[in-house]
Amino acid sequence: MITPIEIKVNLDGDLVDVQTRLGCTNAAAISRDVWFAEPPRPDAGDAPGRAGRIAIRLRSGERDDLTVTLRPCERSQLVGRWSTPFTDEAVRYRIEGDWCGEERVLSASLVSKRPPGSLRVAALRGEDVTEALDSAQRQFVVSCTPPGVAVEHLRAMGPVASTRWTKVHLGGLEVDAERWTVGGLDLFELALTVTPVPGEAPAQLQARALEVQRRFHATVRGHGLSIATGPAKTEQVLGALTAAGSVRGE
């Protein structure tokens, strides 16, 4: 199976100016609060990039959803029904390449929708986040994570203020833009997805994605924007939240 590749770019500099240059300031946006709960790694001495890392994200606003993501992962971990993407009435499951700069990993995510405001209540009450997982998400965790990854007794860290714009036109590209702010951290990310076409081989998709990434970076710089170095925004936010000790309910 050939999976889509999501290409991300973190932006640097004056993010108010960035927002204006992208035409987002007066554009329709989706604003939500975001919390994270991340289980301990199998070995506290392991590097953050260890395969088998799992993160749980809660988003609350006009629409609520809860996402369980395994990133990075190996395809061999995605067993049984988790070997291919699917959508049903309860959940949406996706597998995709995740590219940010030179980092290229595989991720698998399972998203479940919730009633508006419900996850905010759970986060603010300091409830165990694992109680909010639905049965499919529990099965995903049990089936696809390595032994020793215990997902239990987790509290929500946050909130992170999220503002998202979709279908932003950047040169000849159409991208999604998202700004996250929490504490002293202010991040702005652009993302687009390269989707496989019928009959395309994995090597051909990779080559096409490399060309799209090159064009993406050149277009961003051509608009006077600066590309930041460092990890993707989720990794930065998790690090900041953990360092700040902003864990509710403990």
PDB file of C-alpha atoms in Angstrom:
ATOM      1  CA  MET A   1       0.000   0.000   0.000  1.00  0.00           C
ATOM      2  CA  ILE A   2       1.270   3.476  -0.907  1.00  0.00           C
ATOM      3  CA  THR A   3       0.434   6.164   1.639  1.00  0.00           C
ATOM      4  CA  PRO A   4       0.067   9.945   1.164  1.00  0.00           C
ATOM      5  CA  ILE A   5       2.894  12.208   2.311  1.00  0.00           C
ATOM      6  CA  GLU A   6       2.162  15.322   4.355  1.00  0.00           C
ATOM      7  CA  ILE A   7       4.845  17.977   3.986  1.00  0.00           C
ATOM      8  CA  LYS A   8       5.140  20.572   6.756  1.00  0.00           C
ATOM      9  CA  VAL A   9       6.988  23.864   7.033  1.00  0.00           C
ATOM     10  CA  ASN A  10       7.505  25.763  10.290  1.00  0.00           C
ATOM     11  CA  LEU A  11       7.748  29.530   9.870  1.00  0.00           C
ATOM     12  CA  ASP A  12      10.014  31.904  11.737  1.00  0.00           C
ATOM     13  CA  GLY A  13      10.039  35.659  12.362  1.00  0.00           C
ATOM     14  CA  ASP A  14       7.187  38.068  13.139  1.00  0.00           C
ATOM     15  CA  LEU A  15       4.169  35.756  13.048  1.00  0.00           C
ATOM     16  CA  VAL A  16       1.682  38.636  12.925  1.00  0.00           C
ATOM     17  CA  ASP A  17       3.399  39.706   9.707  1.00  0.00           C
ATOM     18  CA  VAL A  18       3.389  36.081   8.519  1.00  0.00           C
ATOM     19  CA  GLN A  19      -0.355  35.891   9.058  1.00  0.00           C
ATOM     20  CA  THR A  20      -0.860  39.087   7.072  1.00  0.00           C
ATOM     21  CA  ARG A  21       1.388  38.005   4.192  1.00  0.00           C
ATOM     22  CA  LEU A  22      -0.560  34.764   3.878  1.00  0.00           C
ATOM     23  CA  GLY A  23      -3.890  36.635   3.763  1.00  0.00           C
ATOM     24  CA  CYS A  24      -5.102  34.906   6.919  1.00  0.00           C
ATOM     25  CA  THR A  25      -5.737  37.928   9.142  1.00  0.00           C
ATOM     26  CA  ASN A  26      -9.288  38.551   7.940  1.00  0.00           C
ATOM     27  CA  ALA A  27      -9.973  35.082   6.545  1.00  0.00           C
ATOM     28  CA  ALA A  28     -12.358  32.546   8.049  1.00  0.00           C
ATOM     29  CA  ALA A  29     -10.607  30.396  10.629  1.00  0.00           C
ATOM     30  CA  ILE A  30     -11.307  27.525  12.997  1.00  0.00           C
ATOM     31  CA  SER A  31     -10.284  28.314  16.580  1.00  0.00           C
ATOM     32  CA  ARG A  32     -10.002  25.575  19.180  1.00  0.00           C
ATOM     33  CA  ASP A  33      -8.169  24.775  22.388  1.00  0.00           C
ATOM     34  CA  VAL A  34      -5.818  21.795  22.287  1.00  0.00           C
ATOM     35  CA  TRP A  35      -4.584  19.550  25.092  1.00  0.00           C
ATOM     36  CA  PHE A  36      -2.075  16.704  24.963  1.00  0.00           C
ATOM     37  CA  ALA A  37      -1.532  13.633  27.086  1.00  0.00           C
ATOM     38  CA  GLU A  38       1.541  11.600  26.326  1.00  0.00           C
ATOM     39  CA  PRO A  39       2.360   8.267  27.992  1.00  0.00           C
ATOM     40  CA  PRO A  40       5.840   7.577  29.336  1.00  0.00           C
ATOM     41  CA  ARG A  41       8.265   6.001  26.913  1.00  0.00           C
ATOM     42  CA  PRO A  42       9.212   2.338  27.381  1.00  0.00           C
ATOM     43  CA  ASP A  43      12.664   3.401  28.601  1.00  0.00           C
ATOM     44  CA  ALA A  44      13.243   6.847  30.086  1.00  0.00           C
ATOM     45  CA  GLY A  45      16.692   6.861  28.490  1.00  0.00           C
ATOM     46  CA  ASP A  46      15.369   6.480  24.964  1.00  0.00           C
ATOM     47  CA  ALA A  47      15.613   9.323  22.503  1.00  0.00           C
ATOM     48  CA  PRO A  48      12.402  11.257  21.732  1.00  0.00           C
ATOM     49  CA  GLY A  49      12.357   9.910  18.172  1.00  0.00           C
ATOM     50  CA  ARG A  50      12.072   6.267  19.253  1.00  0.00           C
ATOM     51  CA  ALA A  51       9.686   4.211  17.121  1.00  0.00           C
ATOM     52  CA  GLY A  52       6.537   3.436  19.073  1.00  0.00           C
ATOM     53  CA  ARG A  53       5.954   6.880  20.545  1.00  0.00           C
ATOM     54  CA  ILE A  54       2.278   7.586  21.037  1.00  0.00           C
ATOM     55  CA  ALA A  55       0.544  10.904  21.698  1.00  0.00           C
ATOM     56  CA  ILE A  56      -3.060  11.695  22.551  1.00  0.00           C
ATOM     57  CA  ARG A  57      -4.557  15.034  21.473  1.00  0.00           C
ATOM     58  CA  LEU A  58      -7.848  16.574  22.559  1.00  0.00           C
ATOM     59  CA  ARG A  59      -9.319  19.498  20.591  1.00  0.00           C
ATOM     60  CA  SER A  60     -12.350  21.434  21.751  1.00  0.00           C
ATOM     61  CA  GLY A  61     -14.335  24.266  20.205  1.00  0.00           C
ATOM     62  CA  GLU A  62     -17.135  24.322  17.664  1.00  0.00           C
ATOM     63  CA  ARG A  63     -16.109  20.743  16.930  1.00  0.00           C
ATOM     64  CA  ASP A  64     -14.417  18.369  19.350  1.00  0.00           C
ATOM     65  CA  ASP A  65     -12.236  15.403  18.475  1.00  0.00           C
ATOM     66  CA  LEU A  66      -9.750  13.091  20.143  1.00  0.00           C
ATOM     67  CA  THR A  67      -6.755  11.742  18.208  1.00  0.00           C
ATOM     68  CA  VAL A  68      -4.379   8.928  19.082  1.00  0.00           C
ATOM     69  CA  THR A  69      -1.190   9.112  16.993  1.00  0.00           C
ATOM     70  CA  LEU A  70       1.667   6.666  16.711  1.00  0.00           C
ATOM     71  CA  ARG A  71       4.646   8.670  15.413  1.00  0.00           C
ATOM     72  CA  PRO A  72       7.141   7.611  14.326  1.00  0.00           C
ATOM     73  CA  CYS A  73       6.123   4.037  13.608  1.00  0.00           C
ATOM     74  CA  GLU A  74       7.184   1.115  11.472  1.00  0.00           C
ATOM     75  CA  ARG A  75       4.756  -0.390   9.008  1.00  0.00           C
ATOM     76  CA  SER A  76       5.294  -3.753  10.696  1.00  0.00           C
ATOM     77  CA  GLN A  77       3.626  -2.345  13.839  1.00  0.00           C
ATOM     78  CA  LEU A  78       0.367  -1.688  11.982  1.00  0.00           C
ATOM     79  CA  VAL A  79      -1.190  -5.115  12.163  1.00  0.00           C
ATOM     80  CA  GLY A  80      -4.628  -6.483  11.282  1.00  0.00           C
ATOM     81  CA  ARG A  81      -7.235  -3.831  10.518  1.00  0.00           C
ATOM     82  CA  TRP A  82      -4.609  -1.163  11.231  1.00  0.00           C
ATOM     83  CA  SER A  83      -2.591  -2.012   8.113  1.00  0.00           C
ATOM     84  CA  THR A  84      -4.832   0.100   5.837  1.00  0.00           C
ATOM     85  CA  PRO A  85      -6.672   3.430   6.291  1.00  0.00           C
ATOM     86  CA  PHE A  86     -10.438   3.434   6.798  1.00  0.00           C
ATOM     87  CA  THR A  87     -13.355   5.625   7.854  1.00  0.00           C
ATOM     88  CA  ASP A  88     -16.541   4.478   9.561  1.00  0.00           C
ATOM     89  CA  GLU A  89     -19.303   6.157  11.562  1.00  0.00           C
ATOM     90  CA  ALA A  90     -17.239   6.348  14.730  1.00  0.00           C
ATOM     91  CA  VAL A  91     -13.619   6.958  13.677  1.00  0.00           C
ATOM     92  CA  ARG A  92     -11.272   7.950  10.872  1.00  0.00           C
ATOM     93  CA  TYR A  93      -7.948   6.118  10.569  1.00  0.00           C
ATOM     94  CA  ARG A  94      -5.096   7.399   8.406  1.00  0.00           C
ATOM     95  CA  ILE A  95      -1.528   6.377   7.649  1.00  0.00           C
ATOM     96  CA  GLU A  96       0.811   8.868   6.024  1.00  0.00           C
ATOM     97  CA  GLY A  97       4.359   9.940   5.560  1.00  0.00           C
ATOM     98  CA  ASP A  98       5.202  12.922   7.750  1.00  0.00           C
ATOM     99  CA  TRP A  99       7.924  15.196   6.351  1.00  0.00           C
ATOM    100  CA  CYS A 100       9.297  18.268   8.112  1.00  0.00           C
ATOM    101  CA  GLY A 101      12.591  19.499   6.718  1.00  0.00           C
ATOM    102  CA  GLU A 102      14.977  16.551   6.609  1.00  0.00           C
ATOM    103  CA  GLU A 103      12.875  14.491   9.019  1.00  0.00           C
ATOM    104  CA  ARG A 104      10.782  11.848   7.234  1.00  0.00           C
ATOM    105  CA  VAL A 105       8.802   9.374   9.293  1.00  0.00           C
ATOM    106  CA  LEU A 106       5.632   7.319   9.074  1.00  0.00           C
ATOM    107  CA  SER A 107       2.672   8.135  11.314  1.00  0.00           C
ATOM    108  CA  ALA A 108      -0.675   6.464  12.010  1.00  0.00           C
ATOM    109  CA  SER A 109      -3.585   8.359  13.572  1.00  0.00           C
ATOM    110  CA  LEU A 110      -7.052   7.391  14.753  1.00  0.00           C
ATOM    111  CA  VAL A 111      -9.548  10.255  15.182  1.00  0.00           C
ATOM    112  CA  SER A 112     -12.918  10.101  16.934  1.00  0.00           C
ATOM    113  CA  LYS A 113     -15.475  12.913  16.966  1.00  0.00           C
ATOM    114  CA  ARG A 114     -17.029  14.110  20.221  1.00  0.00           C
ATOM    115  CA  PRO A 115     -19.896  16.475  21.193  1.00  0.00           C
ATOM    116  CA  PRO A 116     -18.810  20.153  21.169  1.00  0.00           C
ATOM    117  CA  GLY A 117     -17.331  21.185  24.516  1.00  0.00           C
ATOM    118  CA  SER A 118     -17.197  17.688  25.968  1.00  0.00           C
ATOM    119  CA  LEU A 119     -13.412  17.306  25.797  1.00  0.00           C
ATOM    120  CA  ARG A 120     -12.892  20.748  27.313  1.00  0.00           C
ATOM    121  CA  VAL A 121     -14.851  19.604  30.357  1.00  0.00           C
ATOM    122  CA  ALA A 122     -12.805  16.400  30.620  1.00  0.00           C
ATOM    123  CA  ALA A 123      -9.509  18.323  30.334  1.00  0.00           C
ATOM    124  CA  LEU A 124     -10.409  21.048  32.822  1.00  0.00           C
ATOM    125  CA  ARG A 125     -11.703  18.558  35.371  1.00  0.00           C
ATOM    126  CA  GLY A 126      -8.356  16.775  35.312  1.00  0.00           C
ATOM    127  CA  GLU A 127      -9.952  13.464  34.393  1.00  0.00           C
ATOM    128  CA  ASP A 128      -7.846  10.514  33.273  1.00  0.00           C
ATOM    129  CA  VAL A 129      -7.614  11.057  29.505  1.00  0.00           C
ATOM    130  CA  THR A 130      -7.552   7.332  28.876  1.00  0.00           C
ATOM    131  CA  GLU A 131     -11.169   7.206  30.059  1.00  0.00           C
ATOM    132  CA  ALA A 132     -12.080   9.338  27.026  1.00  0.00           C
ATOM    133  CA  LEU A 133     -10.672   6.864  24.477  1.00  0.00           C
ATOM    134  CA  ASP A 134     -13.286   4.927  22.560  1.00  0.00           C
ATOM    135  CA  SER A 135     -13.079   1.165  22.056  1.00  0.00           C
ATOM    136  CA  ALA A 136     -11.383   1.411  18.634  1.00  0.00           C
ATOM    137  CA  GLN A 137      -8.692   3.713  20.008  1.00  0.00           C
ATOM    138  CA  ARG A 138      -8.013   1.349  22.887  1.00  0.00           C
ATOM    139  CA  GLN A 139      -7.708  -1.516  20.423  1.00  0.00           C
ATOM    140  CA  PHE A 140      -5.312   0.543  18.288  1.00  0.00           C
ATOM    141  CA  VAL A 141      -3.076   1.233  21.290  1.00  0.00           C
ATOM    142  CA  VAL A 142      -3.047  -2.404  22.413  1.00  0.00           C
ATOM    143  CA  SER A 143      -2.474  -3.809  18.911  1.00  0.00           C
ATOM    144  CA  CYS A 144       0.157  -1.425  17.561  1.00  0.00           C
ATOM    145  CA  THR A 145       2.350  -0.146  20.379  1.00  0.00           C
ATOM    146  CA  PRO A 146       5.442  -2.018  21.593  1.00  0.00           C
ATOM    147  CA  PRO A 147       5.393  -3.875  24.909  1.00  0.00           C
ATOM    148  CA  GLY A 148       5.911  -1.570  27.867  1.00  0.00           C
ATOM    149  CA  VAL A 149       4.014   1.449  26.502  1.00  0.00           C
ATOM    150  CA  ALA A 150       1.432   1.893  29.255  1.00  0.00           C
ATOM    151  CA  VAL A 151      -1.412   4.253  28.394  1.00  0.00           C
ATOM    152  CA  GLU A 152      -3.114   4.893  31.700  1.00  0.00           C
ATOM    153  CA  HIS A 153      -3.574   7.572  34.382  1.00  0.00           C
ATOM    154  CA  LEU A 154      -2.849  10.424  31.976  1.00  0.00           C
ATOM    155  CA  ARG A 155      -3.764  14.056  32.526  1.00  0.00           C
ATOM    156  CA  ALA A 156      -4.302  16.716  29.891  1.00  0.00           C
ATOM    157  CA  MET A 157      -1.482  19.228  29.362  1.00  0.00           C
ATOM    158  CA  GLY A 158      -2.463  22.623  28.017  1.00  0.00           C
ATOM    159  CA  PRO A 159      -4.427  24.305  26.685  1.00  0.00           C
ATOM    160  CA  VAL A 160      -2.746  25.405  23.492  1.00  0.00           C
ATOM    161  CA  ALA A 161      -4.654  28.061  21.531  1.00  0.00           C
ATOM    162  CA  SER A 162      -5.047  26.846  17.935  1.00  0.00           C
ATOM    163  CA  THR A 163      -6.158  28.874  14.917  1.00  0.00           C
ATOM    164  CA  ARG A 164      -6.428  27.031  11.617  1.00  0.00           C
ATOM    165  CA  TRP A 165      -6.977  28.235   8.049  1.00  0.00           C
ATOM    166  CA  THR A 166      -7.650  25.826   5.191  1.00  0.00           C
ATOM    167  CA  LYS A 167      -7.032  26.181   1.463  1.00  0.00           C
ATOM    168  CA  VAL A 168      -4.639  29.113   1.746  1.00  0.00           C
ATOM    169  CA  HIS A 169      -3.263  30.050  -1.679  1.00  0.00           C
ATOM    170  CA  LEU A 170       0.508  30.379  -1.738  1.00  0.00           C
ATOM    171  CA  GLY A 171       1.753  30.951  -5.251  1.00  0.00           C
ATOM    172  CA  GLY A 172       0.427  27.999  -7.212  1.00  0.00           C
ATOM    173  CA  LEU A 173       0.071  25.868  -4.082  1.00  0.00           C
ATOM    174  CA  GLU A 174      -2.903  25.344  -1.794  1.00  0.00           C
ATOM    175  CA  VAL A 175      -1.885  24.806   1.831  1.00  0.00           C
ATOM    176  CA  ASP A 176      -3.361  24.587   5.301  1.00  0.00           C
ATOM    177  CA  ALA A 177      -2.023  27.013   7.912  1.00  0.00           C
ATOM    178  CA  GLU A 178      -2.138  26.687  11.688  1.00  0.00           C
ATOM    179  CA  ARG A 179      -0.899  28.877  14.516  1.00  0.00           C
ATOM    180  CA  TRP A 180      -0.378  27.493  18.030  1.00  0.00           C
ATOM    181  CA  THR A 181       0.336  29.628  21.082  1.00  0.00           C
ATOM    182  CA  VAL A 182       0.997  28.540  24.658  1.00  0.00           C
ATOM    183  CA  GLY A 183       3.042  30.318  27.292  1.00  0.00           C
ATOM    184  CA  GLY A 184       6.019  31.887  25.531  1.00  0.00           C
ATOM    185  CA  LEU A 185       5.746  29.557  22.539  1.00  0.00           C
ATOM    186  CA  ASP A 186       4.235  30.862  19.295  1.00  0.00           C
ATOM    187  CA  LEU A 187       4.353  28.540  16.265  1.00  0.00           C
ATOM    188  CA  PHE A 188       3.090  28.838  12.714  1.00  0.00           C
ATOM    189  CA  GLU A 189       2.970  25.823  10.409  1.00  0.00           C
ATOM    190  CA  LEU A 190       2.063  25.348   6.763  1.00  0.00           C
ATOM    191  CA  ALA A 191       1.206  21.907   5.428  1.00  0.00           C
ATOM    192  CA  LEU A 192       0.158  20.236   2.209  1.00  0.00           C
ATOM    193  CA  THR A 193      -0.375  16.610   1.217  1.00  0.00           C
ATOM    194  CA  VAL A 194       0.997  14.730  -1.774  1.00  0.00           C
ATOM    195  CA  THR A 195      -1.497  11.987  -2.657  1.00  0.00           C
ATOM    196  CA  PRO A 196      -0.603   8.872  -4.669  1.00  0.00           C
ATOM    197  CA  VAL A 197      -2.059   8.645  -8.166  1.00  0.00           C
ATOM    198  CA  PRO A 198      -3.273   5.382  -9.744  1.00  0.00           C
ATOM    199  CA  GLY A 199      -0.420   3.235 -11.000  1.00  0.00           C
ATOM    200  CA  GLU A 200       2.266   5.237  -9.190  1.00  0.00           C
ATOM    201  CA  ALA A 201       5.104   3.243  -7.628  1.00  0.00           C
ATOM    202  CA  PRO A 202       6.457   4.120  -4.153  1.00  0.00           C
ATOM    203  CA  ALA A 203       9.707   5.438  -5.636  1.00  0.00           C
ATOM    204  CA  GLN A 204       7.772   7.671  -8.026  1.00  0.00           C
ATOM    205  CA  LEU A 205       5.689   9.099  -5.178  1.00  0.00           C
ATOM    206  CA  GLN A 206       8.834   9.784  -3.167  1.00  0.00           C
ATOM    207  CA  ALA A 207      10.446  11.569  -6.117  1.00  0.00           C
ATOM    208  CA  ARG A 208       7.327  13.646  -6.726  1.00  0.00           C
ATOM    209  CA  ALA A 209       7.076  14.529  -3.021  1.00  0.00           C
ATOM    210  CA  LEU A 210      10.716  15.656  -3.002  1.00  0.00           C
ATOM    211  CA  GLU A 211      10.011  17.965  -5.931  1.00  0.00           C
ATOM    212  CA  VAL A 212       6.861  19.318  -4.235  1.00  0.00           C
ATOM    213  CA  GLN A 213       8.840  19.918  -1.032  1.00  0.00           C
ATOM    214  CA  ARG A 214      11.523  21.789  -2.966  1.00  0.00           C
ATOM    215  CA  ARG A 215       8.884  23.912  -4.688  1.00  0.00           C
ATOM    216  CA  PHE A 216       7.043  24.455  -1.383  1.00  0.00           C
ATOM    217  CA  HIS A 217      10.184  25.749   0.330  1.00  0.00           C
ATOM    218  CA  ALA A 218      11.075  27.990  -2.621  1.00  0.00           C
ATOM    219  CA  THR A 219       7.551  29.441  -2.747  1.00  0.00           C
ATOM    220  CA  VAL A 220       7.551  30.152   0.991  1.00  0.00           C
ATOM    221  CA  ARG A 221      10.873  31.999   0.722  1.00  0.00           C
ATOM    222  CA  GLY A 222       9.670  33.779  -2.418  1.00  0.00           C
ATOM    223  CA  HIS A 223       6.880  35.326  -0.346  1.00  0.00           C
ATOM    224  CA  GLY A 224       9.418  36.812   2.049  1.00  0.00           C
ATOM    225  CA  LEU A 225       8.802  34.195   4.725  1.00  0.00           C
ATOM    226  CA  SER A 226      11.504  32.499   6.768  1.00  0.00           C
ATOM    227  CA  ILE A 227      11.561  28.733   7.347  1.00  0.00           C
ATOM    228  CA  ALA A 228      12.376  27.722  10.919  1.00  0.00           C
ATOM    229  CA  THR A 229      14.639  24.820  11.765  1.00  0.00           C
ATOM    230  CA  GLY A 230      13.898  22.267  14.433  1.00  0.00           C
ATOM    231  CA  PRO A 231      11.194  19.676  15.065  1.00  0.00           C
ATOM    232  CA  ALA A 232       7.528  19.782  14.059  1.00  0.00           C
ATOM    233  CA  LYS A 233       5.188  21.928  16.136  1.00  0.00           C
ATOM    234  CA  THR A 234       3.675  19.030  18.085  1.00  0.00           C
ATOM    235  CA  GLU A 235       7.106  17.971  19.329  1.00  0.00           C
ATOM    236  CA  GLN A 236       7.934  21.534  20.365  1.00  0.00           C
ATOM    237  CA  VAL A 237       4.644  21.997  22.199  1.00  0.00           C
ATOM    238  CA  LEU A 238       4.931  18.670  24.026  1.00  0.00           C
ATOM    239  CA  GLY A 239       8.404  19.634  25.160  1.00  0.00           C
ATOM    240  CA  ALA A 240       7.268  23.055  26.350  1.00  0.00           C
ATOM    241  CA  LEU A 241       4.218  21.710  28.183  1.00  0.00           C
ATOM    242  CA  THR A 242       6.243  19.012  29.911  1.00  0.00           C
ATOM    243  CA  ALA A 243       8.971  21.480  30.905  1.00  0.00           C
ATOM    244  CA  ALA A 244       6.380  23.900  32.295  1.00  0.00           C
ATOM    245  CA  GLY A 245       4.753  21.117  34.287  1.00  0.00           C
ATOM    246  CA  SER A 246       1.327  22.296  33.134  1.00  0.00           C
ATOM    247  CA  VAL A 247      -0.389  19.018  33.987  1.00  0.00           C
ATOM    248  CA  ARG A 248      -3.841  19.328  35.484  1.00  0.00           C
ATOM    249  CA  GLY A 249      -5.164  17.044  38.156  1.00  0.00           C
ATOM    250  CA  GLU A 250      -1.864  16.171  39.810  1.00  0.00           C
TER     251      GLU A 250
END
